[in-house]
Short mmCIF file of N, CA and C in Angstrom, two decimals:
data_model
loop_
_atom_site.label_atom_id
_atom_site.label_comp_id
_atom_site.label_asym_id
_atom_site.label_seq_id
_atom_site.Cartn_x
_atom_site.Cartn_y
_atom_site.Cartn_z
N MET A 1 92.70 157.70 -182.99
CA MET A 1 90.61 157.29 -183.11
C MET A 1 89.69 156.08 -183.37
N ARG A 2 91.14 155.27 -183.76
CA ARG A 2 90.39 153.48 -183.85
C ARG A 2 90.37 153.48 -182.35
N THR A 3 91.51 153.23 -181.82
CA THR A 3 91.42 152.96 -180.03
C THR A 3 89.73 153.51 -179.66
N ARG A 4 90.01 154.85 -179.50
CA ARG A 4 88.67 155.06 -178.88
C ARG A 4 86.91 153.98 -179.09
N THR A 5 87.53 154.47 -180.03
CA THR A 5 86.50 153.44 -181.06
C THR A 5 86.36 151.79 -180.69
N LEU A 6 87.15 151.03 -180.86
CA LEU A 6 87.67 150.16 -180.25
C LEU A 6 87.30 149.79 -178.72
N THR A 7 87.60 150.30 -178.37
CA THR A 7 87.28 150.23 -176.88
C THR A 7 86.07 150.69 -176.31
N ALA A 8 85.35 151.90 -176.39
CA ALA A 8 84.16 152.02 -177.07
C ALA A 8 82.89 150.97 -177.15
N THR A 9 83.52 150.17 -178.15
CA THR A 9 83.29 148.80 -179.50
C THR A 9 82.74 147.93 -177.60
N ALA A 10 84.46 147.74 -177.46
CA ALA A 10 84.47 146.79 -176.06
C ALA A 10 83.39 146.78 -175.11
N LEU A 11 83.36 148.11 -174.57
CA LEU A 11 82.59 148.58 -173.37
C LEU A 11 81.00 148.13 -173.51
N LEU A 12 81.12 148.60 -175.09
CA LEU A 12 79.32 148.33 -175.21
C LEU A 12 78.67 147.12 -175.66
N ALA A 13 79.60 145.92 -175.79
CA ALA A 13 79.33 144.79 -175.54
C ALA A 13 79.72 144.10 -174.19
N LEU A 14 80.44 144.57 -173.94
CA LEU A 14 80.58 143.81 -171.75
C LEU A 14 79.34 144.39 -171.28
N ALA A 15 78.75 145.73 -171.93
CA ALA A 15 77.86 145.83 -170.85
C ALA A 15 76.82 145.18 -171.45
N LEU A 16 76.52 144.76 -172.94
CA LEU A 16 75.12 144.36 -173.24
C LEU A 16 75.40 143.25 -172.00
N THR A 17 76.88 142.26 -172.53
CA THR A 17 76.62 140.79 -171.81
C THR A 17 76.27 140.68 -170.49
N ALA A 18 76.49 141.98 -169.62
CA ALA A 18 75.95 141.92 -168.79
C ALA A 18 74.67 141.83 -168.31
N CYS A 19 74.36 142.22 -169.27
CA CYS A 19 72.56 142.33 -168.61
C CYS A 19 71.78 141.12 -169.15
N GLY A 20 72.48 140.05 -169.05
CA GLY A 20 71.84 138.85 -169.44
C GLY A 20 71.81 138.76 -170.82
N SER A 21 70.99 137.02 -171.04
CA SER A 21 70.71 137.11 -172.78
C SER A 21 69.95 136.36 -173.14
N PRO A 22 69.34 136.90 -174.28
CA PRO A 22 67.79 136.26 -173.78
C PRO A 22 67.79 134.45 -173.94
N ASP A 23 68.33 133.57 -173.87
CA ASP A 23 68.45 132.25 -173.84
C ASP A 23 68.74 132.16 -172.53
N ASP A 24 69.20 132.73 -172.03
CA ASP A 24 69.12 132.79 -169.92
C ASP A 24 66.65 131.67 -169.92
N THR A 25 67.79 130.27 -169.39
CA THR A 25 66.65 130.06 -168.40
C THR A 25 66.58 129.14 -167.11
N VAL A 26 65.31 128.59 -166.36
CA VAL A 26 66.28 128.22 -165.15
C VAL A 26 65.25 127.52 -165.29
N ASN A 27 66.11 126.05 -165.01
CA ASN A 27 66.05 124.46 -165.49
C ASN A 27 64.79 123.98 -163.19
N THR A 28 63.64 123.36 -163.58
CA THR A 28 63.78 122.58 -162.62
C THR A 28 62.73 121.66 -163.12
N THR A 29 63.12 121.34 -164.04
CA THR A 29 62.15 119.85 -163.99
C THR A 29 63.71 119.00 -163.85
N PRO A 30 63.17 118.12 -163.30
CA PRO A 30 64.74 117.29 -163.02
C PRO A 30 65.05 115.66 -164.51
N LYS A 31 65.66 115.18 -163.64
CA LYS A 31 66.36 114.47 -164.81
C LYS A 31 65.79 113.19 -164.78
N SER A 32 65.41 112.81 -165.39
CA SER A 32 63.92 110.94 -165.42
C SER A 32 64.91 110.00 -165.06
N ALA A 33 64.81 109.04 -163.78
CA ALA A 33 65.88 107.52 -164.02
C ALA A 33 65.49 107.10 -165.60
N ALA A 34 64.47 106.92 -165.93
CA ALA A 34 64.00 106.53 -167.56
C ALA A 34 63.27 106.48 -168.25
N PRO A 35 62.09 106.16 -169.23
CA PRO A 35 60.89 107.02 -169.64
C PRO A 35 60.26 105.73 -169.49
N LYS A 36 59.33 105.49 -168.98
CA LYS A 36 57.85 103.87 -168.79
C LYS A 36 57.65 104.22 -170.42
N ALA A 37 57.55 102.71 -170.37
CA ALA A 37 56.97 103.08 -172.04
C ALA A 37 55.15 102.32 -171.62
N GLU A 38 54.46 103.17 -171.81
CA GLU A 38 52.96 103.27 -172.07
C GLU A 38 52.43 102.24 -172.82
N ALA A 39 51.10 101.86 -172.12
CA ALA A 39 50.27 100.51 -172.49
C ALA A 39 49.71 101.59 -174.38
N PRO A 40 49.50 100.70 -174.81
CA PRO A 40 48.95 101.85 -175.79
C PRO A 40 47.17 101.82 -175.33
N SER A 41 46.57 103.08 -175.92
CA SER A 41 44.94 103.36 -175.36
C SER A 41 44.38 102.59 -176.29
N THR A 42 43.45 102.38 -176.27
CA THR A 42 42.22 102.46 -176.80
C THR A 42 41.55 103.44 -176.70
N THR A 43 40.77 104.21 -176.20
CA THR A 43 39.70 104.63 -175.57
C THR A 43 41.40 106.13 -175.43
N ALA A 44 40.38 107.45 -176.12
CA ALA A 44 40.83 109.16 -175.71
C ALA A 44 40.88 108.95 -174.11
N SER A 45 41.39 109.12 -173.71
CA SER A 45 41.50 110.18 -171.74
C SER A 45 41.69 111.21 -171.58
N SER A 46 40.38 111.25 -170.54
CA SER A 46 39.89 112.66 -170.38
C SER A 46 40.92 113.29 -169.40
N ALA A 47 41.70 112.48 -168.68
CA ALA A 47 42.64 113.09 -167.60
C ALA A 47 43.75 114.13 -167.96
N PRO A 48 43.38 115.61 -167.55
CA PRO A 48 44.63 116.42 -167.86
C PRO A 48 46.09 115.38 -168.19
N PRO A 49 46.75 116.53 -168.74
CA PRO A 49 48.11 116.25 -169.20
C PRO A 49 48.89 115.78 -167.94
N ALA A 50 49.82 115.32 -166.05
CA ALA A 50 50.43 115.46 -166.11
C ALA A 50 51.76 116.94 -166.26
N GLU A 51 51.17 117.37 -164.49
CA GLU A 51 52.25 118.56 -164.75
C GLU A 51 53.61 118.58 -164.47
N LYS A 52 54.58 119.05 -165.26
CA LYS A 52 55.79 119.00 -164.98
C LYS A 52 56.66 119.47 -163.20
N LYS A 53 57.35 118.14 -162.90
CA LYS A 53 57.65 117.90 -161.27
C LYS A 53 58.16 119.27 -160.75
N ALA A 54 58.44 119.60 -159.83
CA ALA A 54 59.34 120.52 -159.76
C ALA A 54 60.56 120.21 -159.37
N ALA A 55 61.99 120.33 -159.33
CA ALA A 55 62.60 120.29 -158.19
C ALA A 55 63.09 120.12 -157.21
N THR A 56 62.97 119.08 -156.32
CA THR A 56 63.26 118.89 -154.90
C THR A 56 64.08 118.53 -154.86
N VAL A 57 64.86 119.01 -153.44
CA VAL A 57 65.74 117.48 -152.02
C VAL A 57 66.11 115.58 -153.08
N GLY A 58 67.30 115.99 -153.52
CA GLY A 58 68.00 114.80 -154.46
C GLY A 58 67.12 114.12 -155.48
N ASP A 59 66.60 115.92 -156.25
CA ASP A 59 66.60 115.41 -157.34
C ASP A 59 68.24 116.19 -158.72
N THR A 60 68.23 115.48 -159.26
CA THR A 60 69.60 116.05 -159.96
C THR A 60 69.11 116.90 -161.48
N LEU A 61 69.47 117.69 -161.18
CA LEU A 61 69.13 118.43 -162.89
C LEU A 61 70.38 119.27 -163.65
N THR A 62 70.21 119.07 -165.08
CA THR A 62 71.65 118.61 -165.99
C THR A 62 70.74 120.65 -166.54
N LEU A 63 72.70 120.21 -165.78
CA LEU A 63 73.02 121.76 -166.41
C LEU A 63 74.62 121.76 -167.10
N LYS A 64 74.33 123.57 -168.94
CA LYS A 64 75.04 124.04 -169.71
C LYS A 64 75.49 124.64 -168.93
N GLY A 65 76.96 124.22 -169.83
CA GLY A 65 77.92 125.73 -169.13
C GLY A 65 78.16 126.57 -170.45
N MET A 66 78.92 127.83 -169.92
CA MET A 66 79.20 128.89 -171.03
C MET A 66 79.82 128.46 -171.92
N GLU A 67 80.71 127.06 -172.09
CA GLU A 67 81.37 126.87 -173.46
C GLU A 67 81.18 125.35 -174.57
N ASP A 68 81.79 124.86 -174.75
CA ASP A 68 80.57 123.88 -176.22
C ASP A 68 81.87 123.05 -174.82
N GLY A 69 81.22 121.55 -174.90
CA GLY A 69 81.43 120.77 -173.61
C GLY A 69 81.65 120.48 -172.39
N GLU A 70 81.28 122.37 -172.07
CA GLU A 70 80.83 121.93 -170.69
C GLU A 70 78.81 121.32 -169.70
N GLN A 71 78.86 120.54 -169.22
CA GLN A 71 77.81 119.85 -168.59
C GLN A 71 78.28 119.49 -167.19
N LEU A 72 77.04 119.92 -166.65
CA LEU A 72 77.06 118.83 -164.93
C LEU A 72 75.62 118.63 -165.20
N ASP A 73 75.60 117.18 -164.10
CA ASP A 73 74.74 116.89 -163.96
C ASP A 73 74.54 117.24 -162.27
N VAL A 74 73.62 118.19 -161.39
CA VAL A 74 73.37 118.78 -160.05
C VAL A 74 72.26 118.15 -159.44
N THR A 75 73.01 117.41 -158.63
CA THR A 75 72.57 117.40 -157.46
C THR A 75 71.55 117.68 -156.03
N LEU A 76 70.80 118.85 -155.41
CA LEU A 76 70.37 118.85 -154.92
C LEU A 76 70.87 117.96 -153.40
N LYS A 77 72.10 116.97 -153.04
CA LYS A 77 71.63 116.39 -151.92
C LYS A 77 70.58 116.16 -150.52
N GLN A 78 71.31 117.40 -150.12
CA GLN A 78 70.30 117.95 -148.26
C GLN A 78 70.43 119.43 -148.26
N TRP A 79 69.53 119.23 -147.53
CA TRP A 79 69.70 120.65 -147.71
C TRP A 79 69.55 121.24 -145.52
N LEU A 80 69.84 121.72 -145.32
CA LEU A 80 70.02 121.65 -144.01
C LEU A 80 69.13 123.80 -143.66
N PRO A 81 67.77 123.55 -142.91
CA PRO A 81 66.91 125.29 -142.86
C PRO A 81 67.82 125.90 -141.68
N THR A 82 68.66 125.02 -140.80
CA THR A 82 69.83 125.59 -139.60
C THR A 82 70.92 125.19 -139.46
N ALA A 83 71.75 125.49 -140.26
CA ALA A 83 73.52 124.79 -139.36
C ALA A 83 73.49 125.47 -138.95
N LYS A 84 74.94 124.62 -138.10
CA LYS A 84 75.62 125.06 -136.71
C LYS A 84 77.32 124.90 -137.74
N GLY A 85 77.22 125.75 -136.87
CA GLY A 85 78.53 125.76 -137.46
C GLY A 85 79.76 125.04 -136.71
N ALA A 86 81.35 124.24 -137.13
CA ALA A 86 81.91 123.21 -137.36
C ALA A 86 82.74 124.07 -135.15
N ASP A 87 82.91 124.94 -134.97
CA ASP A 87 83.00 124.86 -133.40
C ASP A 87 82.75 126.33 -133.10
N GLU A 88 83.24 126.66 -132.11
CA GLU A 88 83.14 127.98 -131.77
C GLU A 88 83.51 129.33 -132.07
N PHE A 89 84.50 129.19 -132.94
CA PHE A 89 85.06 130.30 -134.13
C PHE A 89 84.37 130.34 -135.66
N ASN A 90 83.10 129.78 -135.64
CA ASN A 90 82.46 129.75 -136.84
C ASN A 90 81.09 129.77 -136.48
N ALA A 91 79.91 130.81 -136.51
CA ALA A 91 78.80 131.07 -135.70
C ALA A 91 78.35 132.28 -136.91
N PRO A 92 77.06 132.53 -137.00
CA PRO A 92 76.10 134.18 -138.11
C PRO A 92 76.65 134.98 -136.68
N SER A 93 76.42 135.96 -138.00
CA SER A 93 75.65 136.88 -137.20
C SER A 93 75.11 137.27 -136.66
N GLU A 94 74.86 138.88 -135.83
CA GLU A 94 73.76 138.99 -134.80
C GLU A 94 72.72 138.82 -135.40
N GLY A 95 71.24 138.63 -134.86
CA GLY A 95 70.06 138.53 -136.31
C GLY A 95 70.38 137.52 -137.48
N LYS A 96 71.11 137.27 -137.60
CA LYS A 96 70.66 135.54 -139.13
C LYS A 96 70.96 134.82 -138.48
N LYS A 97 70.37 133.71 -139.26
CA LYS A 97 71.62 132.33 -139.04
C LYS A 97 71.73 132.04 -140.46
N TRP A 98 72.88 130.33 -139.92
CA TRP A 98 73.10 129.66 -141.13
C TRP A 98 72.21 128.72 -142.04
N VAL A 99 72.16 128.97 -143.56
CA VAL A 99 71.33 128.03 -144.11
C VAL A 99 72.59 126.92 -144.37
N ALA A 100 72.36 125.86 -145.58
CA ALA A 100 73.11 125.23 -146.17
C ALA A 100 72.52 124.35 -147.30
N ALA A 101 73.24 124.60 -148.27
CA ALA A 101 72.37 122.94 -149.23
C ALA A 101 74.51 122.26 -149.84
N GLN A 102 73.88 121.12 -149.92
CA GLN A 102 74.45 120.05 -149.96
C GLN A 102 74.57 120.19 -151.18
N PHE A 103 75.69 120.21 -151.78
CA PHE A 103 75.73 119.96 -153.95
C PHE A 103 76.52 118.56 -154.17
N GLU A 104 75.65 117.86 -155.26
CA GLU A 104 77.02 116.92 -156.06
C GLU A 104 76.62 117.04 -157.29
N LEU A 105 77.78 117.67 -158.21
CA LEU A 105 78.01 118.03 -159.30
C LEU A 105 79.20 116.76 -159.71
N VAL A 106 77.95 116.08 -161.00
CA VAL A 106 78.89 114.84 -162.00
C VAL A 106 79.48 116.00 -163.54
N ASN A 107 80.38 115.51 -163.52
CA ASN A 107 80.99 116.06 -165.30
C ASN A 107 80.69 114.96 -165.91
N THR A 108 79.19 115.64 -166.42
CA THR A 108 78.95 115.00 -167.66
C THR A 108 79.48 115.48 -169.04
N GLY A 109 80.44 116.20 -169.68
CA GLY A 109 80.36 116.53 -170.85
C GLY A 109 80.85 116.15 -171.33
N THR A 110 82.28 116.85 -171.78
CA THR A 110 83.13 116.80 -172.61
C THR A 110 84.20 116.50 -173.13
N LYS A 111 84.26 117.74 -171.24
CA LYS A 111 86.23 118.30 -171.46
C LYS A 111 85.88 118.90 -169.58
N ALA A 112 86.90 119.32 -169.41
CA ALA A 112 87.11 119.28 -167.53
C ALA A 112 86.27 120.89 -167.29
N TYR A 113 85.51 120.93 -166.23
CA TYR A 113 84.93 121.61 -165.92
C TYR A 113 85.70 122.51 -164.77
N ALA A 114 86.66 123.48 -165.04
CA ALA A 114 86.56 124.65 -163.49
C ALA A 114 86.50 125.99 -163.32
N ASP A 115 85.71 125.90 -161.78
CA ASP A 115 84.66 127.31 -161.56
C ASP A 115 84.94 127.25 -160.30
N SER A 116 84.11 128.34 -159.14
CA SER A 116 84.11 128.47 -158.19
C SER A 116 82.81 128.09 -157.52
N PRO A 117 82.73 126.91 -157.52
CA PRO A 117 81.14 126.40 -157.73
C PRO A 117 79.66 127.29 -156.49
N GLN A 118 80.43 127.81 -155.22
CA GLN A 118 79.54 129.03 -154.35
C GLN A 118 79.44 129.93 -155.28
N ASN A 119 80.01 130.55 -155.74
CA ASN A 119 79.77 132.16 -156.93
C ASN A 119 78.41 131.88 -157.36
N GLY A 120 78.27 130.51 -158.08
CA GLY A 120 77.30 130.66 -158.91
C GLY A 120 76.24 130.38 -157.64
N THR A 121 75.99 130.17 -157.17
CA THR A 121 74.50 129.81 -156.02
C THR A 121 74.07 130.66 -155.22
N GLN A 122 72.46 131.00 -155.32
CA GLN A 122 72.36 131.68 -153.98
C GLN A 122 71.04 131.11 -153.71
N VAL A 123 69.90 131.96 -152.49
CA VAL A 123 69.00 131.37 -152.10
C VAL A 123 67.32 131.99 -152.27
N ALA A 124 66.23 131.71 -152.07
CA ALA A 124 65.57 133.10 -152.05
C ALA A 124 64.40 132.70 -150.69
N ASP A 125 64.02 133.86 -150.10
CA ASP A 125 63.53 133.58 -149.02
C ASP A 125 61.85 133.51 -149.84
N ALA A 126 60.69 133.57 -149.19
CA ALA A 126 58.95 133.51 -149.10
C ALA A 126 58.79 135.06 -149.88
N GLN A 127 59.52 136.12 -149.55
CA GLN A 127 59.47 137.06 -149.98
C GLN A 127 59.90 137.44 -151.24
N GLY A 128 60.92 136.83 -151.58
CA GLY A 128 61.37 137.05 -152.33
C GLY A 128 62.52 137.65 -152.60
N GLN A 129 63.46 138.02 -150.92
CA GLN A 129 64.91 138.23 -150.98
C GLN A 129 65.63 136.75 -151.50
N ARG A 130 66.88 137.20 -152.07
CA ARG A 130 67.72 135.87 -152.43
C ARG A 130 70.07 136.53 -152.23
N PHE A 131 70.33 135.52 -151.45
CA PHE A 131 71.30 135.26 -150.89
C PHE A 131 72.54 134.70 -151.37
N GLN A 132 73.36 135.75 -151.47
CA GLN A 132 74.13 134.77 -152.53
C GLN A 132 75.22 134.02 -150.50
N SER A 133 76.46 133.31 -151.31
CA SER A 133 77.33 131.77 -150.53
C SER A 133 77.58 132.30 -149.57
N TYR A 134 77.83 131.75 -148.60
CA TYR A 134 79.04 132.75 -147.18
C TYR A 134 79.80 131.73 -146.85
N PHE A 135 81.21 132.36 -146.12
CA PHE A 135 81.84 130.88 -145.83
C PHE A 135 82.28 131.61 -144.53
N GLY A 136 82.02 129.89 -144.59
CA GLY A 136 82.28 129.43 -142.73
C GLY A 136 82.17 128.12 -143.16
N GLU A 137 82.51 127.66 -141.78
CA GLU A 137 82.67 125.94 -142.08
C GLU A 137 81.58 125.32 -140.66
N ILE A 138 81.23 124.26 -141.30
CA ILE A 138 79.53 123.85 -140.49
C ILE A 138 79.51 122.43 -140.07
N ALA A 139 78.86 121.82 -139.40
CA ALA A 139 79.81 121.03 -138.92
C ALA A 139 78.60 119.61 -138.86
N ALA A 140 77.88 119.66 -140.51
CA ALA A 140 77.36 118.83 -141.20
C ALA A 140 79.05 117.96 -141.63
N GLY A 141 79.27 118.59 -142.74
CA GLY A 141 80.79 118.62 -143.12
C GLY A 141 81.23 119.29 -143.82
N PRO A 142 82.18 119.10 -144.70
CA PRO A 142 82.97 120.02 -145.75
C PRO A 142 82.24 120.82 -146.32
N GLN A 143 83.29 122.19 -146.78
CA GLN A 143 82.70 123.29 -147.89
C GLN A 143 83.05 122.15 -148.91
N MET A 144 81.96 122.18 -150.25
CA MET A 144 82.86 122.52 -151.66
C MET A 144 84.24 123.13 -151.87
N ALA A 145 84.70 122.34 -152.63
CA ALA A 145 85.93 123.34 -153.54
C ALA A 145 85.58 124.68 -153.80
N SER A 146 86.29 125.69 -152.78
CA SER A 146 86.34 127.26 -153.78
C SER A 146 86.75 126.92 -154.45
N ASP A 147 88.05 125.85 -155.23
CA ASP A 147 88.43 126.75 -156.77
C ASP A 147 88.66 124.98 -157.30
N LEU A 148 87.53 124.36 -157.59
CA LEU A 148 86.80 123.48 -158.66
C LEU A 148 87.49 122.82 -159.98
N ASN A 149 88.40 121.97 -159.89
CA ASN A 149 89.08 122.11 -161.60
C ASN A 149 88.65 119.74 -161.81
N LEU A 150 86.87 119.89 -162.13
CA LEU A 150 86.69 118.86 -162.03
C LEU A 150 86.94 117.67 -164.08
N PRO A 151 87.76 116.86 -163.92
CA PRO A 151 87.61 115.99 -164.70
C PRO A 151 86.67 115.57 -165.46
N LYS A 152 85.85 115.40 -166.91
CA LYS A 152 84.91 114.81 -166.61
C LYS A 152 84.99 113.26 -165.97
N GLY A 153 83.50 112.61 -166.74
CA GLY A 153 83.59 111.56 -165.29
C GLY A 153 83.04 111.64 -164.13
N GLU A 154 83.66 112.70 -163.18
CA GLU A 154 84.49 112.32 -161.71
C GLU A 154 83.19 113.52 -161.26
N LYS A 155 83.04 113.22 -159.96
CA LYS A 155 82.60 114.39 -158.77
C LYS A 155 82.81 114.65 -158.09
N ALA A 156 81.94 116.12 -157.17
CA ALA A 156 82.50 116.76 -156.42
C ALA A 156 80.78 116.69 -156.17
N LEU A 157 81.38 116.66 -154.07
CA LEU A 157 80.45 116.42 -152.94
C LEU A 157 80.71 117.71 -152.20
N GLY A 158 79.58 118.76 -152.00
CA GLY A 158 80.24 119.72 -150.31
C GLY A 158 79.00 120.09 -150.52
N TRP A 159 79.33 121.16 -149.14
CA TRP A 159 77.98 122.08 -148.77
C TRP A 159 78.57 123.29 -149.20
N ILE A 160 77.25 124.52 -149.34
CA ILE A 160 77.48 125.41 -149.12
C ILE A 160 76.16 126.37 -149.00
N LEU A 161 76.99 127.59 -147.99
CA LEU A 161 76.79 128.11 -147.07
C LEU A 161 76.04 128.98 -146.94
N PHE A 162 74.77 130.23 -146.58
CA PHE A 162 74.16 131.06 -146.62
C PHE A 162 73.91 131.77 -145.47
N GLU A 163 74.57 133.12 -145.11
CA GLU A 163 73.63 133.56 -143.72
C GLU A 163 72.19 134.27 -144.14
N VAL A 164 71.81 134.25 -143.41
CA VAL A 164 70.64 134.75 -143.44
C VAL A 164 69.53 135.11 -142.63
N PRO A 165 68.61 136.49 -143.02
CA PRO A 165 67.51 137.31 -141.40
C PRO A 165 67.22 135.85 -141.00
N LYS A 166 67.95 135.81 -139.58
CA LYS A 166 67.15 134.65 -138.08
C LYS A 166 65.27 134.61 -139.17
N ASN A 167 64.64 135.21 -139.84
CA ASN A 167 63.19 135.46 -139.45
C ASN A 167 62.79 134.82 -141.26
N SER A 168 63.78 135.36 -141.92
CA SER A 168 63.61 134.55 -143.00
C SER A 168 62.96 132.34 -143.53
N GLN A 169 62.58 132.62 -144.53
CA GLN A 169 62.22 131.64 -145.13
C GLN A 169 61.85 130.95 -145.95
N ILE A 170 63.89 130.21 -146.62
CA ILE A 170 63.33 129.99 -147.35
C ILE A 170 63.32 129.35 -148.09
N VAL A 171 62.81 129.25 -148.88
CA VAL A 171 61.39 128.54 -150.34
C VAL A 171 62.13 127.96 -151.56
N SER A 172 62.87 128.75 -151.93
CA SER A 172 64.58 127.39 -153.22
C SER A 172 66.07 127.83 -153.17
N ALA A 173 66.74 127.13 -153.56
CA ALA A 173 67.96 127.13 -153.74
C ALA A 173 68.27 127.18 -155.22
N GLN A 174 69.34 127.40 -155.54
CA GLN A 174 70.12 127.62 -156.86
C GLN A 174 71.39 127.76 -157.13
N PHE A 175 71.71 126.93 -158.90
CA PHE A 175 72.89 126.40 -158.97
C PHE A 175 73.21 127.12 -159.77
N ALA A 176 74.05 127.97 -160.64
CA ALA A 176 74.25 127.87 -161.63
C ALA A 176 76.70 128.62 -162.90
N MET A 177 76.03 127.75 -163.59
CA MET A 177 77.71 126.67 -163.90
C MET A 177 78.50 128.35 -164.31
N ASN A 178 79.52 128.31 -164.51
CA ASN A 178 80.23 129.49 -165.32
C ASN A 178 80.02 130.75 -163.63
N SER A 179 79.89 130.72 -162.12
CA SER A 179 80.19 131.71 -161.27
C SER A 179 78.99 132.33 -161.16
N GLY A 180 77.75 131.40 -162.22
CA GLY A 180 76.33 132.09 -162.27
C GLY A 180 76.47 132.45 -163.42
N PHE A 181 77.47 132.87 -164.50
CA PHE A 181 77.43 134.11 -165.66
C PHE A 181 76.87 132.08 -167.11
N SER A 182 76.48 131.70 -166.56
CA SER A 182 75.66 130.34 -167.28
C SER A 182 74.38 131.36 -168.23
N ASP A 183 73.58 130.65 -169.50
CA ASP A 183 73.19 131.09 -169.64
C ASP A 183 71.99 130.02 -168.69
N GLN A 184 71.55 128.87 -168.00
CA GLN A 184 70.82 127.97 -167.49
C GLN A 184 70.82 127.76 -165.99
N THR A 185 70.02 127.74 -165.20
CA THR A 185 69.76 128.02 -163.48
C THR A 185 69.24 126.77 -163.37
N GLY A 186 69.43 126.37 -162.61
CA GLY A 186 69.53 124.94 -161.83
C GLY A 186 68.97 125.79 -160.79
N GLN A 187 66.96 125.33 -160.28
CA GLN A 187 66.34 125.51 -159.30
C GLN A 187 65.68 124.34 -158.56
N TRP A 188 66.05 124.12 -157.30
CA TRP A 188 65.21 123.20 -156.60
C TRP A 188 64.33 123.87 -155.07
N THR A 189 63.22 123.20 -154.64
CA THR A 189 62.54 124.39 -153.93
C THR A 189 62.85 123.95 -152.34
N VAL A 190 63.37 123.85 -150.67
CA VAL A 190 64.07 123.83 -151.15
C VAL A 190 62.63 124.27 -149.22
N LYS A 191 62.42 123.47 -148.11
CA LYS A 191 61.33 124.09 -146.77
C LYS A 191 62.56 123.75 -145.71
#
């Protein structure tokens, strides 16, 4: 009886964990280089406050992982709205195209970061359809390591590929640590 109760409790906890956490967030605010000092104003400004800039290609987002000490600065370095295969054996399926994102991951945490980065990425089109990563080699350069073990202070650079319908217009790319299970997701607008 005790074993059944423990098993049921463990399954319930697993199911609740899979539904997401109330702490889940999507970060679209780029890391700023350095705060600019503003001159003191003697008159009240009538200008509205500046809106936060949404992250785009070239911007860096700081993301935290599930464990204490896991943190990355993630930069979407390049975006290819049409990616070409590395050779005649690498090509999208009939009626599909390849798009690719080149990510740079810098371990700014206090411990090594081990993950399969492709598992935590996806892209979305203008209709809201979402697509997971796809394995293939492209002419633009090497893939992101599929079994990454990144010591603190080091970086990893590589392409992550997505296969999408030919008529899809991709508008955003996302990255989340811990194979997509961390509470924080980074999002960039792409064109």
